[in-house]
């Protein structure tokens, strides 16, 4: 396929206008902001705003509770972001976690291949050749996905891309570039001192592996058991143009499940099913999810599958389930010289204890930010309808599953007077201990409903003059926009029953 054909094929599966609308909505309504925006942002780094941070926390809690409360044999940890540098030798990240780069032979200046090509695409854009620019980016993405380094070099040469210093097109072959961010400990160390180099962790998993024995002993865990962790991870990603889908600083929710060697197939299937159940229990349609088996396995895995979701930008990975064998514990044992073994008291067929072994591991690993984007993608809807009086009406609504919605209940006094705010404040007091409530008395009730729709608030309660007479309120349901009157005293339990 030529460049334009590749681009057309990619665009056919992608609804960029919806994706762009979600990005704008996320910013306008305080979910996600570009990092340090006043300085024009920082590529592939984002900040979460007031409602984003609530949604993110609710998704995190939904995962954490499922893992640690619903399974007797899973406990949590919170390991540091910095780890001993040898960790990353043992894990294979120093040698294997890389992306392509290229050097100009005349200036000796080094470029990340994607940066060089993107800069050229920008130039084409500036010249008004937007289709060529898009085709170039699509061709680059396709070659990167195939790890076709010769093809990438060819693309650079065919497009006559030049170095900004030498202005020549005299390039080396494309080589690998490590995705880990590094820094140094201490103040007097020179930057090329390899011994003092520390990395920002590229995954949270290794913090679990190095603590395997500490946790097993102190929490008195018996195999099979799991260790769960949520935390930041950092990757110097090379394709970083997809909002919070691919970030340079992101959050992972990972669980390593330690098992007897030989039982990995059974546990792999178990966790595949469990994780899919977790996703679908949120009420997101099963048809939007699929499994995608890895053909090319990572250096540590004997089986791996992605859970993919149909985002507006196409089917994409949201979670990985990996059968990691004894690769990590075995390598930490080798590099640290410390035993990473478990003594299994259970009896074998001969009636003797099974004894010592390095456990095998099944990993479930999901990106919190990616799950956040999944929820937004599922929730975002633009609706239009004709009212009874024949006029058109419309709204943008986030149909966020009530369980994870940032605000669960909006409490809206019809007027700012006549004792209505006081009743509303009383209701807030009654409910705010159980779930997030939002009080709003400005604007017409219709405008307030629309704003709550845009924030994904599943329930609005209006306090009016009838409330003073008969202690009832109007409750409005976000998804159907239907309203009914219920006793004031039943508001809390109604909301609680829907968010459990
Ligand atoms: P991808 O193929 O998309 O780069 P990966 O296979 O490298 O992802 P893993 O190393 O398996 O991802 O990480 C587990 C999960 O962490 C992914 O399923 C994804 O949800 C999340 N994740 C990985 N990289 C990023 C990133 N740069 N930004 C946001 N989330 C990420």
Coordinates of C-alpha atoms and ligand atoms in Angstrom, one line a residue:
X1 CA 0.0 0.0 0.0
X2 CA 1.2 3.5 -0.7
X3 CA 1.2 6.1 2.1
X4 CA -2.2 7.6 1.3
X5 CA -3.8 4.1 1.1
X6 CA -2.4 3.2 4.5
X7 CA -3.7 6.5 6.0
X8 CA -7.2 5.9 4.4
X9 CA -7.3 2.4 5.9
X10 CA -6.4 3.7 9.3
X11 CA -8.9 6.6 9.1
X12 CA -11.7 4.3 8.1
X13 CA -11.7 2.7 11.5
X14 CA -11.2 5.9 13.4
X15 CA -13.8 8.5 14.4
X16 CA -11.5 11.4 15.1
X17 CA -14.3 14.0 15.4
X18 CA -15.8 12.1 18.4
X19 CA -12.3 11.7 19.9
X20 CA -11.6 15.5 19.5
X21 CA -15.0 16.3 21.0
X22 CA -14.2 14.1 24.0
X23 CA -10.8 15.8 24.4
X24 CA -12.5 19.3 24.3
X25 CA -15.2 18.2 26.7
X26 CA -12.7 16.8 29.1
X27 CA -10.9 20.2 29.2
X28 CA -14.0 22.4 29.2
X29 CA -15.6 20.6 32.1
X30 CA -12.6 20.2 34.3
X31 CA -11.7 16.5 33.7
X32 CA -8.3 16.7 32.0
X33 CA -6.0 19.7 31.3
X34 CA -2.7 19.7 29.3
X35 CA 0.2 19.8 31.7
X36 CA 1.7 23.3 32.4
X37 CA -0.7 24.7 29.8
X38 CA 0.4 28.3 30.3
X39 CA 3.7 27.3 28.8
X40 CA 1.9 25.6 25.9
X41 CA 1.8 22.2 27.5
X42 CA 4.3 19.3 27.8
X43 CA 4.0 16.6 25.2
X44 CA 2.0 13.5 26.3
X45 CA 1.7 14.8 29.9
X46 CA -1.7 15.7 31.4
X47 CA -3.2 17.0 34.7
X48 CA -6.5 15.9 36.1
X49 CA -9.0 18.6 37.1
X50 CA -11.6 18.6 39.8
X51 CA -14.0 16.1 38.2
X52 CA -11.2 14.1 36.5
X53 CA -9.6 13.4 39.8
X54 CA -12.8 12.2 41.3
X55 CA -13.5 9.9 38.3
X56 CA -10.0 8.6 38.4
X57 CA -10.2 7.9 42.1
X58 CA -13.5 6.1 41.7
X59 CA -12.0 3.8 39.0
X60 CA -8.9 3.2 41.1
X61 CA -11.1 2.3 44.1
X62 CA -13.3 0.0 41.9
X63 CA -10.2 -1.9 40.9
X64 CA -8.6 -1.9 44.3
X65 CA -11.7 -3.1 46.1
X66 CA -12.2 -5.8 43.6
X67 CA -8.6 -7.0 44.0
X68 CA -8.0 -6.7 47.7
X69 CA -11.5 -6.9 49.3
X70 CA -13.1 -9.4 47.0
X71 CA -10.2 -11.8 47.1
X72 CA -9.0 -13.2 50.4
X73 CA -5.7 -14.1 48.9
X74 CA -4.7 -10.7 47.4
X75 CA -3.0 -8.0 49.5
X76 CA -1.7 -4.6 48.4
X77 CA 1.6 -2.6 48.6
X78 CA 2.8 0.8 47.7
X79 CA 6.5 0.6 46.5
X80 CA 8.7 3.6 45.8
X81 CA 9.0 4.9 42.2
X82 CA 12.8 4.8 42.5
X83 CA 14.3 1.3 42.7
X84 CA 17.8 -0.1 42.9
X85 CA 19.2 0.2 39.3
X86 CA 20.0 -3.5 39.2
X87 CA 16.2 -4.1 39.3
X88 CA 16.0 -2.9 35.7
X89 CA 18.9 -5.0 34.6
X90 CA 17.3 -8.1 36.1
X91 CA 13.9 -7.3 34.6
X92 CA 15.3 -6.9 31.2
X93 CA 14.3 -3.3 30.8
X94 CA 17.9 -1.9 30.4
X95 CA 18.5 -4.2 27.5
X96 CA 15.1 -4.7 25.9
X97 CA 12.9 -1.7 26.6
X98 CA 13.7 0.5 23.6
X99 CA 12.5 2.5 20.6
X100 CA 14.2 3.5 17.3
X101 CA 16.5 6.5 16.9
X102 CA 18.8 7.7 14.1
X103 CA 22.0 9.8 13.9
X104 CA 23.1 12.4 11.3
X105 CA 26.6 11.3 10.2
X106 CA 27.8 14.9 9.5
X107 CA 26.5 16.8 12.6
X108 CA 26.5 13.7 14.9
X109 CA 23.2 15.0 16.1
X110 CA 20.9 12.2 17.3
X111 CA 17.1 12.2 16.7
X112 CA 14.3 10.0 17.8
X113 CA 12.9 8.7 14.5
X114 CA 9.4 9.7 15.3
X115 CA 10.5 13.3 16.3
X116 CA 12.3 13.7 13.0
X117 CA 9.4 12.4 10.9
X118 CA 6.8 14.4 13.0
X119 CA 8.9 17.6 12.5
X120 CA 8.9 17.0 8.7
X121 CA 5.1 16.4 8.8
X122 CA 4.7 19.8 10.7
X123 CA 6.7 21.4 7.9
X124 CA 4.4 19.8 5.3
X125 CA 1.4 21.1 7.3
X126 CA 2.8 24.6 7.4
X127 CA 3.1 24.4 3.6
X128 CA -0.6 23.5 3.3
X129 CA 0.2 19.8 2.3
X130 CA -1.9 18.4 5.1
X131 CA -2.8 15.1 3.3
X132 CA 0.9 14.4 2.7
X133 CA 1.6 15.2 6.3
X134 CA -1.1 12.8 7.5
X135 CA 0.0 10.1 5.1
X136 CA 3.6 10.4 6.3
X137 CA 2.5 10.0 10.0
X138 CA 0.3 7.0 9.1
X139 CA 3.2 5.4 7.2
X140 CA 5.5 6.0 10.2
X141 CA 3.0 4.5 12.6
X142 CA 2.6 1.4 10.4
X143 CA 6.4 0.9 10.2
X144 CA 6.9 1.4 13.9
X145 CA 4.2 -1.1 14.7
X146 CA 6.1 -3.7 12.5
X147 CA 9.5 -2.6 14.0
X148 CA 10.6 -2.2 10.4
X149 CA 13.8 -0.1 11.0
X150 CA 15.0 -0.3 7.4
X151 CA 11.6 0.9 6.2
X152 CA 11.8 3.8 8.6
X153 CA 15.2 4.9 7.3
X154 CA 13.9 4.5 3.7
X155 CA 10.9 6.8 4.6
X156 CA 13.3 9.4 6.0
X157 CA 15.5 9.3 2.9
X158 CA 12.6 9.1 0.4
X159 CA 11.1 12.3 2.0
X160 CA 14.6 13.9 1.9
X161 CA 14.5 14.8 5.6
X162 CA 17.5 16.7 6.7
X163 CA 19.3 17.4 9.9
X164 CA 18.6 20.9 11.3
X165 CA 22.3 21.4 12.0
X166 CA 24.2 19.9 9.0
X167 CA 21.2 20.3 6.6
X168 CA 22.3 17.0 5.1
X169 CA 20.4 13.8 4.5
X170 CA 23.4 11.6 5.5
X171 CA 21.9 9.2 8.1
X172 CA 23.0 6.2 10.1
X173 CA 20.9 3.1 10.3
X174 CA 18.0 3.3 12.7
X175 CA 18.8 1.9 16.2
X176 CA 17.0 1.3 19.4
X177 CA 16.4 3.9 22.1
X178 CA 15.6 3.0 25.7
X179 CA 12.2 4.2 26.9
X180 CA 13.2 4.6 30.5
X181 CA 13.7 8.0 32.0
X182 CA 16.8 8.2 34.1
X183 CA 18.3 10.6 36.6
X184 CA 21.1 10.6 39.2
X185 CA 21.2 10.3 43.0
X186 CA 23.3 12.8 44.9
X187 CA 24.5 16.2 43.9
X188 CA 28.1 15.7 42.6
X189 CA 27.6 12.8 40.3
X190 CA 28.4 13.2 36.6
X191 CA 25.6 12.3 34.3
X192 CA 27.6 9.5 32.6
X193 CA 28.2 7.7 35.9
X194 CA 26.3 4.5 35.2
X195 CA 26.6 3.3 38.8
X196 CA 24.6 6.2 40.1
X197 CA 22.0 6.2 37.4
X198 CA 18.5 5.6 38.8
X199 CA 15.4 5.2 36.7
X200 CA 11.8 6.4 37.0
X201 CA 10.1 3.0 37.0
X202 CA 8.6 2.1 33.6
X203 CA 6.1 -0.4 35.3
X204 CA 4.9 -0.9 38.8
X205 CA 5.3 -4.7 38.6
X206 CA 9.0 -4.8 39.7
X207 CA 8.2 -3.2 43.0
X208 CA 5.9 -6.2 43.7
X209 CA 8.6 -8.8 42.6
X210 CA 11.3 -7.4 44.8
X211 CA 8.9 -7.4 47.8
X212 CA 7.6 -10.8 47.1
X213 CA 9.2 -12.4 50.2
X214 CA 8.6 -9.5 52.5
X215 CA 4.9 -9.6 51.7
X216 CA 4.6 -13.4 51.7
X217 CA 6.1 -13.6 55.1
X218 CA 4.6 -10.6 56.9
X219 CA 1.1 -11.2 55.5
X220 CA 1.4 -15.0 56.0
X221 CA 0.4 -15.6 52.4
X222 CA 0.1 -19.1 51.0
X223 CA 0.4 -19.9 47.3
X224 CA -1.6 -19.1 45.3
X225 CA -1.7 -15.5 46.3
X226 CA -1.5 -12.1 44.7
X227 CA 0.0 -8.7 45.4
X228 CA -1.7 -5.6 44.0
X229 CA -0.3 -2.1 43.5
X230 CA -1.5 1.2 41.9
X231 CA 1.1 3.8 41.1
X232 CA 2.8 6.0 38.6
X233 CA 4.9 4.7 35.8
X234 CA 7.1 6.6 33.3
X235 CA 7.9 5.9 29.7
X236 CA 9.6 8.1 27.1
X237 CA 7.0 7.0 24.5
X238 CA 7.8 7.7 20.9
X239 CA 4.2 7.8 19.5
X240 CA 2.6 10.2 21.9
X241 CA -0.2 11.9 20.1
X242 CA -3.3 10.2 21.5
X243 CA -4.4 12.3 24.5
X244 CA -4.3 10.2 27.7
X245 CA -4.2 7.0 25.7
X246 CA -0.4 7.1 25.5
X247 CA 1.3 9.3 28.1
X248 CA 4.9 9.8 29.3
X249 CA 3.7 9.8 32.9
X250 CA 0.8 7.5 33.7
X251 CA -0.7 5.3 36.4
X252 CA -0.9 1.5 36.4
X253 CA -3.0 -0.9 38.4
X254 CA -1.1 -4.1 38.5
X255 CA -1.6 -7.4 40.2
X256 CA 1.0 -10.2 40.3
X257 CA -0.5 -13.6 41.2
X258 CA 2.1 -16.1 42.5
X259 CA 1.4 -19.8 41.6
X260 CA 2.9 -23.2 41.5
X261 CA 4.9 -24.0 38.4
X262 CA 2.8 -26.0 36.0
X263 CA -0.5 -24.4 37.0
X264 CA 0.0 -21.3 34.8
X265 CA -2.5 -22.3 32.0
X266 CA -5.3 -22.7 34.5
X267 CA -4.6 -19.5 36.3
X268 CA -4.1 -17.6 33.1
X269 CA -7.6 -18.6 31.9
X270 CA -9.0 -17.8 35.4
X271 CA -7.6 -14.2 35.3
X272 CA -8.7 -13.6 31.7
X273 CA -12.3 -14.4 32.7
X274 CA -12.1 -12.5 36.0
X275 CA -10.8 -9.3 34.4
X276 CA -13.3 -9.3 31.6
X277 CA -16.1 -9.8 34.3
X278 CA -14.7 -6.7 36.1
X279 CA -14.9 -4.6 33.0
X280 CA -18.4 -5.7 32.1
X281 CA -19.8 -5.3 35.6
X282 CA -19.5 -1.6 35.1
X283 CA -22.4 -1.9 32.6
X284 CA -20.3 -1.3 29.5
X285 CA -21.6 -3.5 26.6
X286 CA -19.7 -6.7 26.1
X287 CA -19.6 -6.1 22.3
X288 CA -17.2 -3.2 22.9
X289 CA -14.6 -5.5 24.4
X290 CA -12.5 -8.3 22.9
X291 CA -9.4 -10.4 23.6
X292 CA -6.4 -10.1 21.4
X293 CA -3.7 -12.8 21.8
X294 CA -0.1 -11.7 21.5
X295 CA 1.6 -13.4 18.7
X296 CA 5.0 -11.9 19.4
X297 CA 5.6 -12.6 23.1
X298 CA 7.6 -10.3 25.4
X299 CA 10.9 -11.7 26.7
X300 CA 9.3 -12.7 30.0
X301 CA 6.1 -14.3 28.9
X302 CA 4.9 -17.8 27.8
X303 CA 1.4 -16.5 27.0
X304 CA -0.1 -13.0 26.8
X305 CA -3.4 -11.4 25.9
X306 CA -4.7 -7.9 25.7
X307 CA -8.2 -6.8 26.6
X308 CA -9.1 -4.4 23.9
X309 CA -11.9 -1.8 23.8
X310 CA -13.4 -0.2 20.8
X311 CA -12.3 3.5 21.4
X312 CA -13.4 6.2 18.9
X313 CA -9.8 5.8 17.6
X314 CA -10.3 2.1 16.9
X315 CA -9.8 -1.2 18.9
X316 CA -7.0 -0.6 21.4
X317 CA -5.4 -2.3 24.4
X318 CA -6.7 -1.3 27.8
X319 CA -5.3 -4.1 29.9
X320 CA -2.7 -6.9 29.5
X321 CA -2.8 -10.3 31.1
X322 CA 0.6 -12.0 31.0
X323 CA 1.8 -15.4 32.0
X324 CA 5.3 -14.2 33.2
X325 CA 6.6 -17.7 34.2
X326 CA 9.4 -17.5 36.9
X327 CA 11.3 -15.0 34.7
X328 CA 11.2 -12.0 37.1
X329 CA 11.7 -13.8 40.4
X330 CA 14.3 -16.1 38.9
X331 CA 16.2 -13.1 37.5
X332 CA 16.0 -11.2 40.8
X333 CA 17.4 -14.3 42.5
X334 CA 20.2 -14.4 40.1
X335 CA 21.1 -10.7 40.2
X336 CA 20.6 -10.2 44.0
X337 CA 22.0 -13.5 45.1
X338 CA 19.0 -13.7 47.5
X339 CA 16.7 -16.7 47.4
X340 CA 13.2 -15.8 45.9
X341 CA 11.8 -19.2 46.8
X342 CA 8.6 -20.4 48.5
X343 CA 8.4 -23.4 50.7
X344 CA 5.2 -25.3 49.8
X345 CA 3.9 -27.4 52.7
X346 CA 1.1 -29.0 50.7
X347 CA 1.7 -32.7 50.1
X348 CA 2.6 -34.2 46.7
X349 CA 1.3 -37.5 45.4
X350 CA 3.9 -39.4 47.5
X351 CA 2.6 -37.7 50.7
X352 CA 5.7 -35.5 51.1
X353 CA 5.7 -31.6 51.2
X354 CA 6.1 -30.2 47.7
X355 CA 9.0 -28.1 49.0
X356 CA 10.9 -25.1 47.6
X357 CA 10.4 -23.5 44.3
X358 CA 10.5 -20.1 42.5
X359 CA 6.8 -19.3 41.9
X360 CA 5.3 -18.7 38.5
X361 CA 3.4 -15.5 38.0
X362 CA 0.2 -14.4 36.2
X363 CA 0.0 -10.6 35.8
X364 CA -3.0 -8.4 35.2
X365 CA -1.9 -4.9 34.2
X366 CA -4.3 -2.1 33.4
X367 CA -3.6 1.6 32.8
X368 CA -5.7 3.8 35.0
X369 CA -5.6 6.7 32.6
X370 CA -6.6 4.4 29.7
X371 CA -9.5 3.0 31.7
X372 CA -10.5 6.6 32.4
X373 CA -10.5 7.3 28.6
X374 CA -12.5 4.1 28.1
X375 CA -15.1 5.3 30.6
X376 CA -15.3 8.8 28.9
X377 CA -15.5 7.2 25.4
X378 CA -18.3 4.9 26.6
X379 CA -20.1 7.8 28.3
X380 CA -19.9 10.6 25.9
X381 CA -23.1 11.2 23.9
X382 CA -24.5 14.1 21.9
X383 CA -28.3 13.9 21.9
X384 CA -30.9 15.8 19.9
X385 CA -34.7 15.6 20.0
X386 CA -37.9 17.5 19.3
X387 CA -39.8 18.8 22.3
X388 CA -43.6 18.7 22.7
X389 CA -43.8 22.3 21.5
X390 CA -42.1 21.3 18.3
X391 CA -38.8 23.0 19.1
X392 CA -35.4 21.3 18.8
X393 CA -33.4 20.5 21.9
X394 CA -30.0 19.0 22.5
X395 CA -27.5 18.1 25.1
X396 CA -24.1 16.6 25.7
X397 CA -24.2 14.0 28.4
X398 CA -21.7 11.8 30.0
X399 CA -23.4 8.5 30.8
X400 CA -20.7 7.5 33.3
X401 CA -21.6 4.3 35.2
X402 CA -23.1 5.7 38.5
X403 CA -20.6 3.6 40.5
X404 CA -17.6 5.7 39.2
X405 CA -19.4 9.0 38.4
X406 CA -17.5 11.9 40.0
X407 CA -20.6 13.5 41.4
X408 CA -23.4 11.1 42.4
X409 CA -26.0 13.6 43.4
X410 CA -26.7 17.2 42.6
X411 CA -28.9 19.0 45.2
X412 CA -30.7 21.9 43.6
X413 CA -33.0 24.3 45.4
X414 CA -35.4 25.8 42.9
X415 CA -35.0 29.3 44.4
X416 CA -32.3 30.9 46.6
X417 CA -35.0 31.9 49.1
X418 CA -38.1 30.8 51.0
X419 CA -36.1 28.3 53.1
X420 CA -35.4 26.0 50.1
X421 CA -31.5 26.3 50.4
X422 CA -31.8 25.3 54.0
X423 CA -33.7 22.1 53.1
X424 CA -31.1 21.4 50.4
X425 CA -28.2 21.9 52.8
X426 CA -29.8 19.5 55.3
X427 CA -30.0 16.9 52.5
X428 CA -26.3 17.5 51.6
X429 CA -25.4 16.9 55.2
X430 CA -27.3 13.6 55.3
X431 CA -25.7 12.3 52.1
X432 CA -22.2 13.6 51.8
X433 CA -20.7 11.1 54.1
X434 CA -21.8 8.3 51.8
X435 CA -21.1 9.8 48.3
X436 CA -20.1 12.9 46.5
X437 CA -22.9 15.5 46.5
X438 CA -22.8 18.9 44.7
X439 CA -24.8 21.9 45.7
X440 CA -25.9 24.4 43.1
X441 CA -28.3 27.3 43.3
X442 CA -27.3 29.5 40.4
X443 CA -29.0 29.6 36.9
X444 CA -32.4 28.1 35.8
X445 CA -33.1 24.6 36.7
X446 CA -32.8 23.6 33.0
X447 CA -29.3 25.0 32.8
X448 CA -28.3 23.3 36.0
X449 CA -29.5 19.9 34.7
X450 CA -27.5 20.4 31.5
X451 CA -24.4 21.2 33.4
X452 CA -24.9 18.1 35.6
X453 CA -25.4 16.0 32.4
X454 CA -22.1 17.3 31.0
X455 CA -20.4 16.3 34.2
X456 CA -22.0 12.8 34.2
X457 CA -24.0 13.3 37.4
X458 CA -26.5 10.4 37.5
X459 CA -29.1 12.0 39.9
X460 CA -30.3 15.5 40.4
X461 CA -32.8 16.4 43.2
X462 CA -34.8 19.6 43.1
X463 CA -36.1 21.1 46.3
X464 CA -39.2 23.3 45.6
X465 CA -42.2 24.8 47.5
X466 CA -44.0 21.5 47.5
X467 CA -41.1 20.0 49.4
X468 CA -42.1 22.4 52.3
X469 CA -45.6 21.1 52.2
X470 CA -45.3 17.3 51.8
X471 CA -41.6 16.6 52.2
X472 CA -41.2 15.3 48.7
X473 CA -38.6 16.2 46.0
X474 CA -38.2 15.8 42.3
X475 CA -35.5 13.3 41.4
X476 CA -34.2 13.5 37.8
X477 CA -32.5 10.5 36.2
X478 CA -29.6 11.6 33.9
X479 CA -29.8 8.9 31.2
X480 CA -33.6 9.0 30.6
X481 CA -34.1 12.6 31.7
X482 CA -37.3 11.3 33.4
X483 CA -38.4 12.8 36.7
X484 CA -40.5 11.5 39.6
X485 CA -41.4 12.7 43.1
X486 CA -40.1 10.8 45.9
X487 CA -40.0 11.4 49.7
X488 CA -37.1 13.5 50.8
X489 CA -36.2 10.8 53.3
X490 CA -35.7 8.3 50.5
X491 CA -33.1 10.2 48.4
X492 CA -30.1 8.8 50.2
X493 CA -31.1 5.2 49.9
X494 CA -32.2 5.6 46.3
X495 CA -28.8 6.9 45.2
X496 CA -27.0 4.3 47.4
X497 CA -29.0 1.4 45.8
X498 CA -27.8 2.6 42.3
X499 CA -24.1 3.1 43.1
X500 CA -23.5 -0.2 45.0
Ligands
LIG1 P1 1.1 -0.5 24.4 O1 1.2 -1.7 23.5 O2 -0.2 0.3 24.2 O3 2.3 0.4 24.4 P2 2.1 -2.1 26.5 O4 1.7 -3.4 25.9 O5 3.4 -1.6 26.4 O6 1.0 -1.0 25.9 P3 2.0 -2.8 29.2 O7 3.5 -2.7 29.4 O8 1.5 -4.2 29.1 O9 1.6 -2.0 27.9 O10 1.3 -2.0 30.3 C1 0.1 -2.4 30.9 C2 -1.0 -1.3 30.7 O11 -0.5 0.0 31.0 C3 -1.5 -1.2 29.3 O12 -2.5 -2.1 29.0 C4 -2.0 0.2 29.3 O13 -3.3 0.3 29.8 C5 -1.1 1.0 30.3 N1 -0.1 1.8 29.5 C6 1.1 1.3 29.0 N2 1.7 2.3 28.5 C7 1.0 3.5 28.7 C8 1.1 4.8 28.3 N3 2.2 5.3 27.7 N4 0.2 5.7 28.7 C9 -1.0 5.3 29.3 N5 -1.1 4.0 29.7 C10 -0.2 3.1 29.3

